[in-house]
Amino acid sequence: MSDPLSAFRREDNRNNSQSAVGSGLKAYEAFRCREKAENLEIRPVLNESRVPSYRYLMDIGFNGDYGTELMIYFSFMMVKVAGKNMQPIIRAIIEGKLASIHEFHANEFAEPANDAPIITSIEYIVGAGAKGK
């Protein structure tokens, strides 16, 4: 017997793949959004996590439609984010909805789908580097 509502059900497109379950690794989620984010939780794998307030956000820079580079300029530091398929992340920060970003590490997370957003590195630049030098 077929499900008469199957055509109307949404597919679960999250990264809860079979490889995540079988390998014991966590499913990877590059970012999370809120309707109105007040802070941005930044979660690198091998560095400290930080949670700056959006009130210190001064500017963002990104490489157009490529979705591979993002610079987030706060009044006290810059955050350099690299990855692929990051267009939804960039759009979320422009709209003030980006609540957190998470760096991918193969030892921590299962491999995401090829078209899923992935953050390969997060770098903090503070001090003289944050002033453009």
PDB file of C-alpha atoms in Angstrom:
ATOM      1  CA  MET A   1       0.000   0.000   0.000  1.00  0.00           C
ATOM      2  CA  SER A   2       1.508   3.327  -1.050  1.00  0.00           C
ATOM      3  CA  ASP A   3       1.455   6.501   0.974  1.00  0.00           C
ATOM      4  CA  PRO A   4      -1.095   8.911  -0.600  1.00  0.00           C
ATOM      5  CA  LEU A   5       0.655  11.936   0.975  1.00  0.00           C
ATOM      6  CA  SER A   6       4.186  11.008  -0.097  1.00  0.00           C
ATOM      7  CA  ALA A   7       4.151  13.579  -2.924  1.00  0.00           C
ATOM      8  CA  PHE A   8       3.573  16.346  -0.369  1.00  0.00           C
ATOM      9  CA  ARG A   9       6.179  15.338   2.218  1.00  0.00           C
ATOM     10  CA  ARG A  10       9.454  17.183   2.312  1.00  0.00           C
ATOM     11  CA  GLU A  11      12.627  15.201   2.065  1.00  0.00           C
ATOM     12  CA  ASP A  12      15.040  15.525   4.974  1.00  0.00           C
ATOM     13  CA  ASN A  13      18.018  17.229   3.295  1.00  0.00           C
ATOM     14  CA  ARG A  14      20.143  17.514   6.411  1.00  0.00           C
ATOM     15  CA  ASN A  15      23.505  15.794   6.451  1.00  0.00           C
ATOM     16  CA  ASN A  16      22.349  12.814   8.527  1.00  0.00           C
ATOM     17  CA  SER A  17      23.815  10.369   6.044  1.00  0.00           C
ATOM     18  CA  GLN A  18      24.306   6.662   6.549  1.00  0.00           C
ATOM     19  CA  SER A  19      28.068   7.245   6.660  1.00  0.00           C
ATOM     20  CA  ALA A  20      27.617   9.419   9.753  1.00  0.00           C
ATOM     21  CA  VAL A  21      25.705   6.670  11.515  1.00  0.00           C
ATOM     22  CA  GLY A  22      27.979   3.841  10.388  1.00  0.00           C
ATOM     23  CA  SER A  23      31.296   5.587  11.065  1.00  0.00           C
ATOM     24  CA  GLY A  24      30.425   6.944  14.499  1.00  0.00           C
ATOM     25  CA  LEU A  25      31.170  10.503  13.325  1.00  0.00           C
ATOM     26  CA  LYS A  26      28.767  13.379  13.894  1.00  0.00           C
ATOM     27  CA  ALA A  27      26.754  14.754  11.000  1.00  0.00           C
ATOM     28  CA  TYR A  28      28.272  18.027   9.772  1.00  0.00           C
ATOM     29  CA  GLU A  29      26.269  21.238   9.839  1.00  0.00           C
ATOM     30  CA  ALA A  30      28.216  24.249   8.483  1.00  0.00           C
ATOM     31  CA  PHE A  31      25.920  26.869  10.001  1.00  0.00           C
ATOM     32  CA  ARG A  32      22.771  27.571  11.967  1.00  0.00           C
ATOM     33  CA  CYS A  33      20.349  30.460  11.704  1.00  0.00           C
ATOM     34  CA  ARG A  34      17.918  32.262  13.983  1.00  0.00           C
ATOM     35  CA  GLU A  35      15.188  34.676  13.020  1.00  0.00           C
ATOM     36  CA  LYS A  36      17.134  37.517  14.665  1.00  0.00           C
ATOM     37  CA  ALA A  37      20.683  36.663  15.745  1.00  0.00           C
ATOM     38  CA  GLU A  38      22.359  38.934  18.291  1.00  0.00           C
ATOM     39  CA  ASN A  39      25.663  37.050  18.408  1.00  0.00           C
ATOM     40  CA  LEU A  40      27.692  34.965  16.004  1.00  0.00           C
ATOM     41  CA  GLU A  41      29.073  31.763  17.512  1.00  0.00           C
ATOM     42  CA  ILE A  42      32.300  30.876  15.686  1.00  0.00           C
ATOM     43  CA  ARG A  43      33.341  27.217  16.126  1.00  0.00           C
ATOM     44  CA  PRO A  44      36.735  26.247  14.686  1.00  0.00           C
ATOM     45  CA  VAL A  45      37.759  22.657  15.357  1.00  0.00           C
ATOM     46  CA  LEU A  46      41.318  23.204  16.620  1.00  0.00           C
ATOM     47  CA  ASN A  47      41.101  26.760  17.991  1.00  0.00           C
ATOM     48  CA  GLU A  48      39.053  28.582  20.602  1.00  0.00           C
ATOM     49  CA  SER A  49      35.406  29.294  19.926  1.00  0.00           C
ATOM     50  CA  ARG A  50      34.290  32.912  20.081  1.00  0.00           C
ATOM     51  CA  VAL A  51      30.884  34.592  20.278  1.00  0.00           C
ATOM     52  CA  PRO A  52      31.129  38.235  19.183  1.00  0.00           C
ATOM     53  CA  SER A  53      28.053  40.431  19.203  1.00  0.00           C
ATOM     54  CA  TYR A  54      26.586  41.640  15.919  1.00  0.00           C
ATOM     55  CA  ARG A  55      26.706  45.187  17.330  1.00  0.00           C
ATOM     56  CA  TYR A  56      30.489  45.088  16.676  1.00  0.00           C
ATOM     57  CA  LEU A  57      30.049  43.916  13.079  1.00  0.00           C
ATOM     58  CA  MET A  58      31.391  46.569  10.742  1.00  0.00           C
ATOM     59  CA  ASP A  59      31.518  44.926   7.310  1.00  0.00           C
ATOM     60  CA  ILE A  60      31.684  41.659   5.424  1.00  0.00           C
ATOM     61  CA  GLY A  61      33.559  40.776   2.262  1.00  0.00           C
ATOM     62  CA  PHE A  62      33.110  37.775  -0.009  1.00  0.00           C
ATOM     63  CA  ASN A  63      34.054  36.640  -3.489  1.00  0.00           C
ATOM     64  CA  GLY A  64      30.785  37.164  -5.303  1.00  0.00           C
ATOM     65  CA  ASP A  65      28.865  34.086  -6.362  1.00  0.00           C
ATOM     66  CA  TYR A  66      31.796  31.685  -5.902  1.00  0.00           C
ATOM     67  CA  GLY A  67      31.016  31.036  -2.233  1.00  0.00           C
ATOM     68  CA  THR A  68      34.567  30.069  -1.265  1.00  0.00           C
ATOM     69  CA  GLU A  69      35.800  33.071   0.756  1.00  0.00           C
ATOM     70  CA  LEU A  70      34.220  35.220   3.455  1.00  0.00           C
ATOM     71  CA  MET A  71      35.766  37.967   5.598  1.00  0.00           C
ATOM     72  CA  ILE A  72      33.841  39.166   8.632  1.00  0.00           C
ATOM     73  CA  TYR A  73      35.054  42.503  10.002  1.00  0.00           C
ATOM     74  CA  PHE A  74      34.335  43.271  13.641  1.00  0.00           C
ATOM     75  CA  SER A  75      35.636  46.407  15.350  1.00  0.00           C
ATOM     76  CA  PHE A  76      38.254  44.351  17.239  1.00  0.00           C
ATOM     77  CA  MET A  77      39.101  41.461  14.874  1.00  0.00           C
ATOM     78  CA  MET A  78      38.620  39.976  11.439  1.00  0.00           C
ATOM     79  CA  VAL A  79      37.446  36.429  10.810  1.00  0.00           C
ATOM     80  CA  LYS A  80      38.639  34.782   7.606  1.00  0.00           C
ATOM     81  CA  VAL A  81      36.398  31.893   6.542  1.00  0.00           C
ATOM     82  CA  ALA A  82      37.203  29.578   3.626  1.00  0.00           C
ATOM     83  CA  GLY A  83      35.162  26.727   2.202  1.00  0.00           C
ATOM     84  CA  LYS A  84      32.829  25.898  -0.634  1.00  0.00           C
ATOM     85  CA  ASN A  85      29.135  26.344  -1.370  1.00  0.00           C
ATOM     86  CA  MET A  86      29.019  29.072   1.300  1.00  0.00           C
ATOM     87  CA  GLN A  87      26.415  31.215  -0.497  1.00  0.00           C
ATOM     88  CA  PRO A  88      23.678  30.399   2.104  1.00  0.00           C
ATOM     89  CA  ILE A  89      26.083  31.357   4.915  1.00  0.00           C
ATOM     90  CA  ILE A  90      26.888  34.663   3.230  1.00  0.00           C
ATOM     91  CA  ARG A  91      23.192  35.404   2.646  1.00  0.00           C
ATOM     92  CA  ALA A  92      22.375  34.585   6.295  1.00  0.00           C
ATOM     93  CA  ILE A  93      24.989  36.992   7.660  1.00  0.00           C
ATOM     94  CA  ILE A  94      23.822  39.741   5.278  1.00  0.00           C
ATOM     95  CA  GLU A  95      20.281  39.274   6.622  1.00  0.00           C
ATOM     96  CA  GLY A  96      21.437  39.209  10.277  1.00  0.00           C
ATOM     97  CA  LYS A  97      20.224  35.644  10.787  1.00  0.00           C
ATOM     98  CA  LEU A  98      23.520  33.743  11.012  1.00  0.00           C
ATOM     99  CA  ALA A  99      23.758  32.366  14.555  1.00  0.00           C
ATOM    100  CA  SER A 100      26.781  30.058  14.246  1.00  0.00           C
ATOM    101  CA  ILE A 101      29.389  28.695  11.870  1.00  0.00           C
ATOM    102  CA  HIS A 102      31.232  25.403  12.290  1.00  0.00           C
ATOM    103  CA  GLU A 103      34.522  24.358  10.739  1.00  0.00           C
ATOM    104  CA  PHE A 104      34.683  20.900   9.155  1.00  0.00           C
ATOM    105  CA  HIS A 105      37.284  18.361  10.258  1.00  0.00           C
ATOM    106  CA  ALA A 106      37.366  14.826   8.828  1.00  0.00           C
ATOM    107  CA  ASN A 107      38.201  13.281  12.228  1.00  0.00           C
ATOM    108  CA  GLU A 108      35.182  14.941  13.832  1.00  0.00           C
ATOM    109  CA  PHE A 109      32.425  14.926  11.218  1.00  0.00           C
ATOM    110  CA  ALA A 110      31.092  12.693   8.450  1.00  0.00           C
ATOM    111  CA  GLU A 111      31.717  13.971   4.918  1.00  0.00           C
ATOM    112  CA  PRO A 112      28.854  16.269   3.826  1.00  0.00           C
ATOM    113  CA  ALA A 113      27.114  16.030   0.463  1.00  0.00           C
ATOM    114  CA  ASN A 114      29.000  17.558  -2.502  1.00  0.00           C
ATOM    115  CA  ASP A 115      26.572  20.471  -2.843  1.00  0.00           C
ATOM    116  CA  ALA A 116      26.293  21.191   0.889  1.00  0.00           C
ATOM    117  CA  PRO A 117      27.996  24.228   2.435  1.00  0.00           C
ATOM    118  CA  ILE A 118      31.324  23.357   4.030  1.00  0.00           C
ATOM    119  CA  ILE A 119      33.759  25.512   5.997  1.00  0.00           C
ATOM    120  CA  THR A 120      37.316  24.256   5.608  1.00  0.00           C
ATOM    121  CA  SER A 121      39.063  26.889   7.725  1.00  0.00           C
ATOM    122  CA  ILE A 122      38.338  29.676  10.183  1.00  0.00           C
ATOM    123  CA  GLU A 123      41.127  32.110  11.043  1.00  0.00           C
ATOM    124  CA  TYR A 124      41.046  34.961  13.566  1.00  0.00           C
ATOM    125  CA  ILE A 125      43.078  38.063  12.705  1.00  0.00           C
ATOM    126  CA  VAL A 126      43.524  40.450  15.632  1.00  0.00           C
ATOM    127  CA  GLY A 127      45.858  43.302  16.515  1.00  0.00           C
ATOM    128  CA  ALA A 128      47.854  44.977  13.746  1.00  0.00           C
ATOM    129  CA  GLY A 129      46.453  42.574  11.127  1.00  0.00           C
ATOM    130  CA  ALA A 130      42.920  43.698  11.919  1.00  0.00           C
ATOM    131  CA  LYS A 131      43.866  47.273  10.992  1.00  0.00           C
ATOM    132  CA  GLY A 132      44.653  46.198   7.435  1.00  0.00           C
ATOM    133  CA  LYS A 133      48.436  45.814   7.797  1.00  0.00           C
TER     134      LYS A 133
END
